[in-house]
Amino acid sequence: MAEKELDIAFNEAFIKVSNMEQDSLPQDVMLRLYAYYKQASFGSMSPSNFGSLEVRDAFKINAWMQVSHLSSDESKKCYIELVNEIFSK
């Protein structure tokens, strides 16, 4: 998939997820979406980006760290695949 096509597919997947009911997905799926999105959009995370000590933020940091080895394009592909899987059910 060409880079421009990948970006278009990634944005379309993001819009699909953004239009879903907020509580319609399990938390583990939401964390995977979050991690892939952040890695695709911002690259590897820095713990200094999180000043909060809330448990919710710790889960987000952990999820993002687990995909930090992926490139931006790989993360976009994983995000698109996950969204397609969600909508195929």
PDB file of N, CA and C in Angstrom:
ATOM      1  N   MET A   1       0.857  -1.180   0.000  1.00  0.00           N
ATOM      2  CA  MET A   1       0.000   0.000   0.000  1.00  0.00           C
ATOM      3  C   MET A   1       0.895   1.232   0.000  1.00  0.00           C
ATOM      4  N   ALA A   2       0.651   2.132  -0.926  1.00  0.00           N
ATOM      5  CA  ALA A   2       1.435   3.358  -1.010  1.00  0.00           C
ATOM      6  C   ALA A   2       1.184   4.229   0.222  1.00  0.00           C
ATOM      7  N   GLU A   3       2.156   5.077   0.538  1.00  0.00           N
ATOM      8  CA  GLU A   3       2.072   5.886   1.758  1.00  0.00           C
ATOM      9  C   GLU A   3       0.812   6.750   1.793  1.00  0.00           C
ATOM     10  N   LYS A   4       0.472   7.373   0.663  1.00  0.00           N
ATOM     11  CA  LYS A   4      -0.720   8.224   0.629  1.00  0.00           C
ATOM     12  C   LYS A   4      -1.985   7.385   0.853  1.00  0.00           C
ATOM     13  N   GLU A   5      -2.046   6.204   0.233  1.00  0.00           N
ATOM     14  CA  GLU A   5      -3.193   5.302   0.418  1.00  0.00           C
ATOM     15  C   GLU A   5      -3.286   4.851   1.867  1.00  0.00           C
ATOM     16  N   LEU A   6      -2.115   4.581   2.477  1.00  0.00           N
ATOM     17  CA  LEU A   6      -2.080   4.164   3.878  1.00  0.00           C
ATOM     18  C   LEU A   6      -2.620   5.269   4.771  1.00  0.00           C
ATOM     19  N   ASP A   7      -2.197   6.506   4.519  1.00  0.00           N
ATOM     20  CA  ASP A   7      -2.679   7.642   5.316  1.00  0.00           C
ATOM     21  C   ASP A   7      -4.188   7.823   5.175  1.00  0.00           C
ATOM     22  N   ILE A   8      -4.698   7.666   3.967  1.00  0.00           N
ATOM     23  CA  ILE A   8      -6.144   7.793   3.739  1.00  0.00           C
ATOM     24  C   ILE A   8      -6.893   6.699   4.482  1.00  0.00           C
ATOM     25  N   ALA A   9      -6.421   5.459   4.366  1.00  0.00           N
ATOM     26  CA  ALA A   9      -7.069   4.332   5.049  1.00  0.00           C
ATOM     27  C   ALA A   9      -7.001   4.508   6.566  1.00  0.00           C
ATOM     28  N   PHE A  10      -5.874   5.019   7.072  1.00  0.00           N
ATOM     29  CA  PHE A  10      -5.707   5.256   8.505  1.00  0.00           C
ATOM     30  C   PHE A  10      -6.707   6.311   8.986  1.00  0.00           C
ATOM     31  N   ASN A  11      -6.826   7.398   8.247  1.00  0.00           N
ATOM     32  CA  ASN A  11      -7.775   8.458   8.621  1.00  0.00           C
ATOM     33  C   ASN A  11      -9.215   7.969   8.564  1.00  0.00           C
ATOM     34  N   GLU A  12      -9.543   7.157   7.563  1.00  0.00           N
ATOM     35  CA  GLU A  12     -10.894   6.600   7.465  1.00  0.00           C
ATOM     36  C   GLU A  12     -11.180   5.671   8.647  1.00  0.00           C
ATOM     37  N   ALA A  13     -10.200   4.871   9.035  1.00  0.00           N
ATOM     38  CA  ALA A  13     -10.364   3.974  10.181  1.00  0.00           C
ATOM     39  C   ALA A  13     -10.563   4.786  11.457  1.00  0.00           C
ATOM     40  N   PHE A  14      -9.794   5.863  11.603  1.00  0.00           N
ATOM     41  CA  PHE A  14      -9.933   6.728  12.771  1.00  0.00           C
ATOM     42  C   PHE A  14     -11.336   7.334  12.845  1.00  0.00           C
ATOM     43  N   ILE A  15     -11.851   7.770  11.724  1.00  0.00           N
ATOM     44  CA  ILE A  15     -13.200   8.354  11.689  1.00  0.00           C
ATOM     45  C   ILE A  15     -14.245   7.312  12.087  1.00  0.00           C
ATOM     46  N   LYS A  16     -14.104   6.086  11.578  1.00  0.00           N
ATOM     47  CA  LYS A  16     -15.037   5.011  11.937  1.00  0.00           C
ATOM     48  C   LYS A  16     -15.083   4.815  13.446  1.00  0.00           C
ATOM     49  N   VAL A  17     -13.903   4.711  14.042  1.00  0.00           N
ATOM     50  CA  VAL A  17     -13.825   4.465  15.490  1.00  0.00           C
ATOM     51  C   VAL A  17     -14.342   5.672  16.263  1.00  0.00           C
ATOM     52  N   SER A  18     -14.029   6.852  15.789  1.00  0.00           N
ATOM     53  CA  SER A  18     -14.459   8.078  16.475  1.00  0.00           C
ATOM     54  C   SER A  18     -15.982   8.214  16.504  1.00  0.00           C
ATOM     55  N   ASN A  19     -16.653   7.643  15.518  1.00  0.00           N
ATOM     56  CA  ASN A  19     -18.110   7.738  15.450  1.00  0.00           C
ATOM     57  C   ASN A  19     -18.829   6.631  16.208  1.00  0.00           C
ATOM     58  N   MET A  20     -18.084   5.745  16.839  1.00  0.00           N
ATOM     59  CA  MET A  20     -18.700   4.658  17.608  1.00  0.00           C
ATOM     60  C   MET A  20     -19.145   5.166  18.974  1.00  0.00           C
ATOM     61  N   GLU A  21     -20.076   4.433  19.572  1.00  0.00           N
ATOM     62  CA  GLU A  21     -20.463   4.714  20.954  1.00  0.00           C
ATOM     63  C   GLU A  21     -19.232   4.520  21.831  1.00  0.00           C
ATOM     64  N   GLN A  22     -19.036   5.394  22.784  1.00  0.00           N
ATOM     65  CA  GLN A  22     -17.818   5.390  23.583  1.00  0.00           C
ATOM     66  C   GLN A  22     -17.611   4.085  24.354  1.00  0.00           C
ATOM     67  N   ASP A  23     -18.664   3.482  24.874  1.00  0.00           N
ATOM     68  CA  ASP A  23     -18.525   2.282  25.693  1.00  0.00           C
ATOM     69  C   ASP A  23     -18.808   0.998  24.923  1.00  0.00           C
ATOM     70  N   SER A  24     -18.731   1.049  23.592  1.00  0.00           N
ATOM     71  CA  SER A  24     -19.104  -0.118  22.798  1.00  0.00           C
ATOM     72  C   SER A  24     -17.976  -1.137  22.632  1.00  0.00           C
ATOM     73  N   LEU A  25     -16.757  -0.779  23.005  1.00  0.00           N
ATOM     74  CA  LEU A  25     -15.625  -1.692  22.861  1.00  0.00           C
ATOM     75  C   LEU A  25     -15.037  -2.050  24.225  1.00  0.00           C
ATOM     76  N   PRO A  26     -14.518  -3.263  24.340  1.00  0.00           N
ATOM     77  CA  PRO A  26     -13.835  -3.642  25.587  1.00  0.00           C
ATOM     78  C   PRO A  26     -12.600  -2.756  25.813  1.00  0.00           C
ATOM     79  N   GLN A  27     -12.229  -2.591  27.062  1.00  0.00           N
ATOM     80  CA  GLN A  27     -11.106  -1.718  27.407  1.00  0.00           C
ATOM     81  C   GLN A  27      -9.793  -2.156  26.768  1.00  0.00           C
ATOM     82  N   ASP A  28      -9.565  -3.469  26.644  1.00  0.00           N
ATOM     83  CA  ASP A  28      -8.304  -3.923  26.054  1.00  0.00           C
ATOM     84  C   ASP A  28      -8.218  -3.534  24.576  1.00  0.00           C
ATOM     85  N   VAL A  29      -9.344  -3.558  23.887  1.00  0.00           N
ATOM     86  CA  VAL A  29      -9.369  -3.155  22.483  1.00  0.00           C
ATOM     87  C   VAL A  29      -9.151  -1.647  22.371  1.00  0.00           C
ATOM     88  N   MET A  30      -9.776  -0.902  23.254  1.00  0.00           N
ATOM     89  CA  MET A  30      -9.588   0.557  23.257  1.00  0.00           C
ATOM     90  C   MET A  30      -8.119   0.913  23.506  1.00  0.00           C
ATOM     91  N   LEU A  31      -7.464   0.181  24.406  1.00  0.00           N
ATOM     92  CA  LEU A  31      -6.056   0.449  24.681  1.00  0.00           C
ATOM     93  C   LEU A  31      -5.178   0.118  23.478  1.00  0.00           C
ATOM     94  N   ARG A  32      -5.487  -0.945  22.773  1.00  0.00           N
ATOM     95  CA  ARG A  32      -4.722  -1.290  21.568  1.00  0.00           C
ATOM     96  C   ARG A  32      -4.907  -0.216  20.501  1.00  0.00           C
ATOM     97  N   LEU A  33      -6.142   0.251  20.313  1.00  0.00           N
ATOM     98  CA  LEU A  33      -6.397   1.329  19.358  1.00  0.00           C
ATOM     99  C   LEU A  33      -5.605   2.578  19.746  1.00  0.00           C
ATOM    100  N   TYR A  34      -5.649   2.912  21.024  1.00  0.00           N
ATOM    101  CA  TYR A  34      -4.929   4.074  21.537  1.00  0.00           C
ATOM    102  C   TYR A  34      -3.431   3.946  21.233  1.00  0.00           C
ATOM    103  N   ALA A  35      -2.862   2.788  21.553  1.00  0.00           N
ATOM    104  CA  ALA A  35      -1.427   2.578  21.392  1.00  0.00           C
ATOM    105  C   ALA A  35      -1.012   2.660  19.927  1.00  0.00           C
ATOM    106  N   TYR A  36      -1.752   1.985  19.054  1.00  0.00           N
ATOM    107  CA  TYR A  36      -1.425   2.036  17.623  1.00  0.00           C
ATOM    108  C   TYR A  36      -1.559   3.462  17.084  1.00  0.00           C
ATOM    109  N   TYR A  37      -2.616   4.158  17.504  1.00  0.00           N
ATOM    110  CA  TYR A  37      -2.825   5.531  17.043  1.00  0.00           C
ATOM    111  C   TYR A  37      -1.674   6.435  17.487  1.00  0.00           C
ATOM    112  N   LYS A  38      -1.307   6.350  18.756  1.00  0.00           N
ATOM    113  CA  LYS A  38      -0.241   7.196  19.281  1.00  0.00           C
ATOM    114  C   LYS A  38       1.091   6.891  18.602  1.00  0.00           C
ATOM    115  N   GLN A  39       1.399   5.596  18.427  1.00  0.00           N
ATOM    116  CA  GLN A  39       2.649   5.218  17.793  1.00  0.00           C
ATOM    117  C   GLN A  39       2.669   5.677  16.335  1.00  0.00           C
ATOM    118  N   ALA A  40       1.548   5.540  15.652  1.00  0.00           N
ATOM    119  CA  ALA A  40       1.457   5.964  14.251  1.00  0.00           C
ATOM    120  C   ALA A  40       1.574   7.479  14.127  1.00  0.00           C
ATOM    121  N   SER A  41       1.012   8.197  15.062  1.00  0.00           N
ATOM    122  CA  SER A  41       0.948   9.658  14.964  1.00  0.00           C
ATOM    123  C   SER A  41       2.134  10.381  15.589  1.00  0.00           C
ATOM    124  N   PHE A  42       2.705   9.811  16.664  1.00  0.00           N
ATOM    125  CA  PHE A  42       3.739  10.524  17.413  1.00  0.00           C
ATOM    126  C   PHE A  42       5.059   9.766  17.546  1.00  0.00           C
ATOM    127  N   GLY A  43       5.094   8.502  17.134  1.00  0.00           N
ATOM    128  CA  GLY A  43       6.311   7.709  17.297  1.00  0.00           C
ATOM    129  C   GLY A  43       6.432   7.186  18.711  1.00  0.00           C
ATOM    130  N   SER A  44       7.600   6.692  19.048  1.00  0.00           N
ATOM    131  CA  SER A  44       7.808   6.090  20.366  1.00  0.00           C
ATOM    132  C   SER A  44       7.545   7.089  21.472  1.00  0.00           C
ATOM    133  N   MET A  45       6.910   6.597  22.511  1.00  0.00           N
ATOM    134  CA  MET A  45       6.475   7.471  23.590  1.00  0.00           C
ATOM    135  C   MET A  45       7.613   7.795  24.538  1.00  0.00           C
ATOM    136  N   SER A  46       7.417   8.867  25.238  1.00  0.00           N
ATOM    137  CA  SER A  46       8.337   9.272  26.287  1.00  0.00           C
ATOM    138  C   SER A  46       7.552   9.349  27.585  1.00  0.00           C
ATOM    139  N   PRO A  47       7.965   8.618  28.613  1.00  0.00           N
ATOM    140  CA  PRO A  47       7.226   8.657  29.878  1.00  0.00           C
ATOM    141  C   PRO A  47       7.057  10.063  30.437  1.00  0.00           C
ATOM    142  N   SER A  48       7.930  10.982  30.051  1.00  0.00           N
ATOM    143  CA  SER A  48       7.810  12.356  30.544  1.00  0.00           C
ATOM    144  C   SER A  48       6.576  13.059  29.976  1.00  0.00           C
ATOM    145  N   ASN A  49       5.937  12.467  28.945  1.00  0.00           N
ATOM    146  CA  ASN A  49       4.714  13.051  28.384  1.00  0.00           C
ATOM    147  C   ASN A  49       3.538  12.902  29.339  1.00  0.00           C
ATOM    148  N   PHE A  50       3.688  12.047  30.333  1.00  0.00           N
ATOM    149  CA  PHE A  50       2.591  11.769  31.254  1.00  0.00           C
ATOM    150  C   PHE A  50       2.968  12.272  32.635  1.00  0.00           C
ATOM    151  N   GLY A  51       2.324  13.329  33.061  1.00  0.00           N
ATOM    152  CA  GLY A  51       2.586  13.871  34.380  1.00  0.00           C
ATOM    153  C   GLY A  51       1.660  13.306  35.430  1.00  0.00           C
ATOM    154  N   SER A  52       0.655  12.595  34.989  1.00  0.00           N
ATOM    155  CA  SER A  52      -0.364  12.077  35.889  1.00  0.00           C
ATOM    156  C   SER A  52       0.067  10.741  36.481  1.00  0.00           C
ATOM    157  N   LEU A  53      -0.395  10.487  37.672  1.00  0.00           N
ATOM    158  CA  LEU A  53      -0.123   9.210  38.317  1.00  0.00           C
ATOM    159  C   LEU A  53      -1.383   8.351  38.382  1.00  0.00           C
ATOM    160  N   GLU A  54      -2.359   8.667  37.575  1.00  0.00           N
ATOM    161  CA  GLU A  54      -3.606   7.926  37.587  1.00  0.00           C
ATOM    162  C   GLU A  54      -3.408   6.547  36.956  1.00  0.00           C
ATOM    163  N   VAL A  55      -4.166   5.573  37.452  1.00  0.00           N
ATOM    164  CA  VAL A  55      -4.080   4.201  36.954  1.00  0.00           C
ATOM    165  C   VAL A  55      -4.398   4.152  35.466  1.00  0.00           C
ATOM    166  N   ARG A  56      -5.388   4.916  35.041  1.00  0.00           N
ATOM    167  CA  ARG A  56      -5.772   4.937  33.623  1.00  0.00           C
ATOM    168  C   ARG A  56      -4.586   5.316  32.739  1.00  0.00           C
ATOM    169  N   ASP A  57      -3.821   6.324  33.154  1.00  0.00           N
ATOM    170  CA  ASP A  57      -2.663   6.755  32.375  1.00  0.00           C
ATOM    171  C   ASP A  57      -1.564   5.691  32.377  1.00  0.00           C
ATOM    172  N   ALA A  58      -1.429   4.965  33.468  1.00  0.00           N
ATOM    173  CA  ALA A  58      -0.434   3.887  33.530  1.00  0.00           C
ATOM    174  C   ALA A  58      -0.769   2.801  32.503  1.00  0.00           C
ATOM    175  N   PHE A  59      -2.050   2.476  32.357  1.00  0.00           N
ATOM    176  CA  PHE A  59      -2.459   1.497  31.348  1.00  0.00           C
ATOM    177  C   PHE A  59      -2.165   2.012  29.938  1.00  0.00           C
ATOM    178  N   LYS A  60      -2.405   3.294  29.716  1.00  0.00           N
ATOM    179  CA  LYS A  60      -2.123   3.890  28.401  1.00  0.00           C
ATOM    180  C   LYS A  60      -0.623   3.843  28.092  1.00  0.00           C
ATOM    181  N   ILE A  61       0.191   4.228  29.076  1.00  0.00           N
ATOM    182  CA  ILE A  61       1.641   4.202  28.888  1.00  0.00           C
ATOM    183  C   ILE A  61       2.105   2.785  28.561  1.00  0.00           C
ATOM    184  N   ASN A  62       1.609   1.817  29.314  1.00  0.00           N
ATOM    185  CA  ASN A  62       1.987   0.424  29.094  1.00  0.00           C
ATOM    186  C   ASN A  62       1.598  -0.043  27.692  1.00  0.00           C
ATOM    187  N   ALA A  63       0.395   0.276  27.277  1.00  0.00           N
ATOM    188  CA  ALA A  63      -0.077  -0.136  25.948  1.00  0.00           C
ATOM    189  C   ALA A  63       0.805   0.476  24.864  1.00  0.00           C
ATOM    190  N   TRP A  64       1.126   1.745  24.998  1.00  0.00           N
ATOM    191  CA  TRP A  64       1.950   2.431  24.004  1.00  0.00           C
ATOM    192  C   TRP A  64       3.371   1.859  23.985  1.00  0.00           C
ATOM    193  N   MET A  65       3.917   1.573  25.169  1.00  0.00           N
ATOM    194  CA  MET A  65       5.262   1.001  25.249  1.00  0.00           C
ATOM    195  C   MET A  65       5.317  -0.361  24.548  1.00  0.00           C
ATOM    196  N   GLN A  66       4.239  -1.116  24.615  1.00  0.00           N
ATOM    197  CA  GLN A  66       4.218  -2.445  24.011  1.00  0.00           C
ATOM    198  C   GLN A  66       4.304  -2.397  22.490  1.00  0.00           C
ATOM    199  N   VAL A  67       3.948  -1.294  21.880  1.00  0.00           N
ATOM    200  CA  VAL A  67       4.019  -1.178  20.417  1.00  0.00           C
ATOM    201  C   VAL A  67       5.111  -0.202  19.966  1.00  0.00           C
ATOM    202  N   SER A  68       5.954   0.212  20.887  1.00  0.00           N
ATOM    203  CA  SER A  68       6.970   1.219  20.564  1.00  0.00           C
ATOM    204  C   SER A  68       8.012   0.712  19.562  1.00  0.00           C
ATOM    205  N   HIS A  69       8.080  -0.586  19.347  1.00  0.00           N
ATOM    206  CA  HIS A  69       9.023  -1.144  18.372  1.00  0.00           C
ATOM    207  C   HIS A  69       8.517  -1.023  16.931  1.00  0.00           C
ATOM    208  N   LEU A  70       7.239  -0.668  16.770  1.00  0.00           N
ATOM    209  CA  LEU A  70       6.649  -0.555  15.433  1.00  0.00           C
ATOM    210  C   LEU A  70       6.951   0.802  14.817  1.00  0.00           C
ATOM    211  N   SER A  71       7.112   0.810  13.506  1.00  0.00           N
ATOM    212  CA  SER A  71       7.258   2.077  12.790  1.00  0.00           C
ATOM    213  C   SER A  71       5.882   2.734  12.680  1.00  0.00           C
ATOM    214  N   SER A  72       5.881   3.961  12.219  1.00  0.00           N
ATOM    215  CA  SER A  72       4.622   4.675  12.026  1.00  0.00           C
ATOM    216  C   SER A  72       3.728   3.925  11.038  1.00  0.00           C
ATOM    217  N   ASP A  73       4.294   3.492   9.914  1.00  0.00           N
ATOM    218  CA  ASP A  73       3.503   2.780   8.906  1.00  0.00           C
ATOM    219  C   ASP A  73       2.995   1.438   9.429  1.00  0.00           C
ATOM    220  N   GLU A  74       3.842   0.715  10.169  1.00  0.00           N
ATOM    221  CA  GLU A  74       3.401  -0.562  10.750  1.00  0.00           C
ATOM    222  C   GLU A  74       2.251  -0.343  11.730  1.00  0.00           C
ATOM    223  N   SER A  75       2.355   0.714  12.521  1.00  0.00           N
ATOM    224  CA  SER A  75       1.300   1.038  13.485  1.00  0.00           C
ATOM    225  C   SER A  75      -0.003   1.391  12.785  1.00  0.00           C
ATOM    226  N   LYS A  76       0.104   2.143  11.695  1.00  0.00           N
ATOM    227  CA  LYS A  76      -1.096   2.487  10.917  1.00  0.00           C
ATOM    228  C   LYS A  76      -1.754   1.225  10.372  1.00  0.00           C
ATOM    229  N   LYS A  77      -0.946   0.305   9.855  1.00  0.00           N
ATOM    230  CA  LYS A  77      -1.491  -0.947   9.323  1.00  0.00           C
ATOM    231  C   LYS A  77      -2.168  -1.760  10.420  1.00  0.00           C
ATOM    232  N   CYS A  78      -1.544  -1.842  11.596  1.00  0.00           N
ATOM    233  CA  CYS A  78      -2.146  -2.574  12.715  1.00  0.00           C
ATOM    234  C   CYS A  78      -3.458  -1.923  13.145  1.00  0.00           C
ATOM    235  N   TYR A  79      -3.480  -0.606  13.176  1.00  0.00           N
ATOM    236  CA  TYR A  79      -4.686   0.135  13.553  1.00  0.00           C
ATOM    237  C   TYR A  79      -5.809  -0.164  12.560  1.00  0.00           C
ATOM    238  N   ILE A  80      -5.492  -0.090  11.277  1.00  0.00           N
ATOM    239  CA  ILE A  80      -6.488  -0.350  10.223  1.00  0.00           C
ATOM    240  C   ILE A  80      -7.000  -1.780  10.322  1.00  0.00           C
ATOM    241  N   GLU A  81      -6.101  -2.741  10.519  1.00  0.00           N
ATOM    242  CA  GLU A  81      -6.504  -4.144  10.642  1.00  0.00           C
ATOM    243  C   GLU A  81      -7.417  -4.354  11.832  1.00  0.00           C
ATOM    244  N   LEU A  82      -7.088  -3.731  12.959  1.00  0.00           N
ATOM    245  CA  LEU A  82      -7.916  -3.859  14.161  1.00  0.00           C
ATOM    246  C   LEU A  82      -9.300  -3.256  13.932  1.00  0.00           C
ATOM    247  N   VAL A  83      -9.359  -2.096  13.318  1.00  0.00           N
ATOM    248  CA  VAL A  83     -10.652  -1.456  13.027  1.00  0.00           C
ATOM    249  C   VAL A  83     -11.470  -2.327  12.077  1.00  0.00           C
ATOM    250  N   ASN A  84     -10.825  -2.862  11.053  1.00  0.00           N
ATOM    251  CA  ASN A  84     -11.525  -3.741  10.121  1.00  0.00           C
ATOM    252  C   ASN A  84     -12.057  -4.983  10.830  1.00  0.00           C
ATOM    253  N   GLU A  85     -11.284  -5.507  11.756  1.00  0.00           N
ATOM    254  CA  GLU A  85     -11.717  -6.666  12.538  1.00  0.00           C
ATOM    255  C   GLU A  85     -12.935  -6.303  13.396  1.00  0.00           C
ATOM    256  N   ILE A  86     -12.905  -5.146  14.010  1.00  0.00           N
ATOM    257  CA  ILE A  86     -14.030  -4.690  14.843  1.00  0.00           C
ATOM    258  C   ILE A  86     -15.306  -4.568  14.016  1.00  0.00           C
ATOM    259  N   PHE A  87     -15.179  -3.994  12.844  1.00  0.00           N
ATOM    260  CA  PHE A  87     -16.356  -3.752  12.023  1.00  0.00           C
ATOM    261  C   PHE A  87     -16.804  -4.961  11.212  1.00  0.00           C
ATOM    262  N   SER A  88     -16.008  -6.010  11.207  1.00  0.00           N
ATOM    263  CA  SER A  88     -16.424  -7.224  10.490  1.00  0.00           C
ATOM    264  C   SER A  88     -17.262  -8.144  11.363  1.00  0.00           C
ATOM    265  N   LYS A  89     -17.359  -7.831  12.643  1.00  0.00           N
ATOM    266  CA  LYS A  89     -18.115  -8.663  13.596  1.00  0.00           C
ATOM    267  C   LYS A  89     -19.582  -8.329  13.558  1.00  0.00           C
TER     268      LYS A  89
END
